[in-house]
Short mmCIF file of C-alpha atoms in Angstrom, two decimals:
data_model
loop_
_atom_site.label_atom_id
_atom_site.label_comp_id
_atom_site.label_asym_id
_atom_site.label_seq_id
_atom_site.Cartn_x
_atom_site.Cartn_y
_atom_site.Cartn_z
CA UNK A 1 105.65 114.66 114.76
CA UNK A 2 104.50 111.65 117.27
CA UNK A 3 101.16 109.98 118.59
CA UNK A 4 99.85 108.22 122.39
CA UNK A 5 97.66 105.66 121.65
CA UNK A 6 96.44 102.66 123.84
CA UNK A 7 100.08 101.34 125.04
CA UNK A 8 102.60 102.67 121.87
CA UNK A 9 104.16 106.13 121.38
CA UNK A 10 104.11 106.28 117.86
CA UNK A 11 107.72 108.84 116.41
CA UNK A 12 107.23 110.35 112.40
CA UNK A 13 110.91 112.46 112.74
CA UNK A 14 110.71 112.82 108.80
CA UNK A 15 112.78 109.76 107.84
CA UNK A 16 112.26 107.49 110.12
CA UNK A 17 108.90 105.95 112.24
CA UNK A 18 109.66 105.09 115.58
CA UNK A 19 107.34 102.41 117.71
CA UNK A 20 107.68 102.37 121.33
CA UNK A 21 105.41 100.05 123.49
CA UNK A 22 105.33 99.70 127.46
CA UNK A 23 105.49 96.12 126.64
CA UNK A 24 108.68 95.73 125.56
CA UNK A 25 112.01 96.84 126.70
CA UNK A 26 112.68 98.26 122.66
CA UNK A 27 111.21 100.40 120.08
CA UNK A 28 111.07 99.25 116.11
CA UNK A 29 112.43 101.28 113.87
CA UNK A 30 111.83 101.95 110.41
CA UNK A 31 113.47 104.49 107.49
CA UNK A 32 109.15 105.44 105.80
CA UNK A 33 110.17 104.77 102.62
CA UNK A 34 110.65 100.55 103.43
CA UNK A 35 107.41 101.43 106.47
CA UNK A 36 104.20 99.66 105.80
CA UNK A 37 101.02 99.76 108.39
CA UNK A 38 98.54 96.74 107.65
CA UNK A 39 95.19 97.56 109.08
CA UNK A 40 92.73 94.51 109.90
CA UNK A 41 88.72 94.05 110.91
CA UNK A 42 88.06 92.00 113.85
CA UNK A 43 85.54 91.29 116.12
CA UNK A 44 83.77 93.91 117.76
CA UNK A 45 85.29 96.96 116.08
CA UNK A 46 88.18 96.58 116.83
CA UNK A 47 91.39 96.92 114.52
CA UNK A 48 94.20 95.58 114.72
CA UNK A 49 97.68 97.17 112.95
CA UNK A 50 100.64 95.15 112.56
CA UNK A 51 104.01 98.16 112.48
CA UNK A 52 107.43 96.71 109.72
CA UNK A 53 108.85 96.44 106.71
CA UNK A 54 106.96 95.27 102.85
CA UNK A 55 108.66 91.84 102.39
CA UNK A 56 108.66 92.60 99.00
CA UNK A 57 109.87 96.87 98.18
CA UNK A 58 107.72 99.01 99.23
CA UNK A 59 105.09 100.79 96.67
CA UNK A 60 103.44 103.78 97.67
CA UNK A 61 100.56 102.37 100.27
CA UNK A 62 101.53 103.36 103.01
CA UNK A 63 98.58 102.55 105.67
CA UNK A 64 96.06 100.21 104.80
CA UNK A 65 93.86 96.26 104.06
CA UNK A 66 96.47 95.53 101.43
CA UNK A 67 99.93 96.94 101.97
CA UNK A 68 101.87 93.66 101.04
CA UNK A 69 103.35 91.20 103.43
CA UNK A 70 104.63 93.06 105.96
CA UNK A 71 107.19 91.59 107.82
CA UNK A 72 105.52 92.66 111.56
CA UNK A 73 107.77 94.35 113.59
CA UNK A 74 105.71 95.65 116.10
CA UNK A 75 101.69 95.50 116.60
CA UNK A 76 98.86 97.00 118.58
CA UNK A 77 94.89 95.88 118.55
CA UNK A 78 92.48 99.65 118.85
CA UNK A 79 89.23 100.91 119.32
CA UNK A 80 87.60 101.50 115.93
CA UNK A 81 88.45 105.52 117.44
CA UNK A 82 91.51 104.68 118.28
CA UNK A 83 92.73 103.11 114.03
CA UNK A 84 90.93 106.93 113.57
CA UNK A 85 93.60 108.98 115.50
CA UNK A 86 95.90 106.04 113.85
CA UNK A 87 95.06 106.94 110.37
CA UNK A 88 95.12 110.42 110.76
CA UNK A 89 98.66 110.53 111.87
CA UNK A 90 99.78 108.73 109.09
CA UNK A 91 97.97 110.34 106.54
CA UNK A 92 100.77 113.20 107.47
CA UNK A 93 102.93 111.09 107.56
CA UNK A 94 102.33 109.56 104.38
CA UNK A 95 101.91 113.10 102.90
CA UNK A 96 105.39 114.64 104.25
CA UNK A 97 106.34 111.41 102.94
CA UNK A 98 105.50 110.89 99.06
CA UNK A 99 103.01 108.02 100.26
CA UNK A 100 99.61 106.87 100.28
CA UNK A 101 97.56 105.43 102.91
CA UNK A 102 93.96 103.17 101.53
#
């Protein structure tokens, strides 16, 4: 499963989430069991998404405003519409991996 949004390509292979961005030479790979995406509301209807591992043990929440202390490996700033696409993608990732979104 994959999603292209803004300058990023996000891939989920069943066990690992991988984030590629045009502005980086390498990708960020994280096991879904340790991963989280923290959503932060910004000005002008923008959203900042931080992709990374939860500093403590990952709980059931994979995606949302309160996922825990995310050690960000990558971040994206998106419009509300783009964030809705990413939310839908991670809702399916959560369903397939036994996690939830906020």
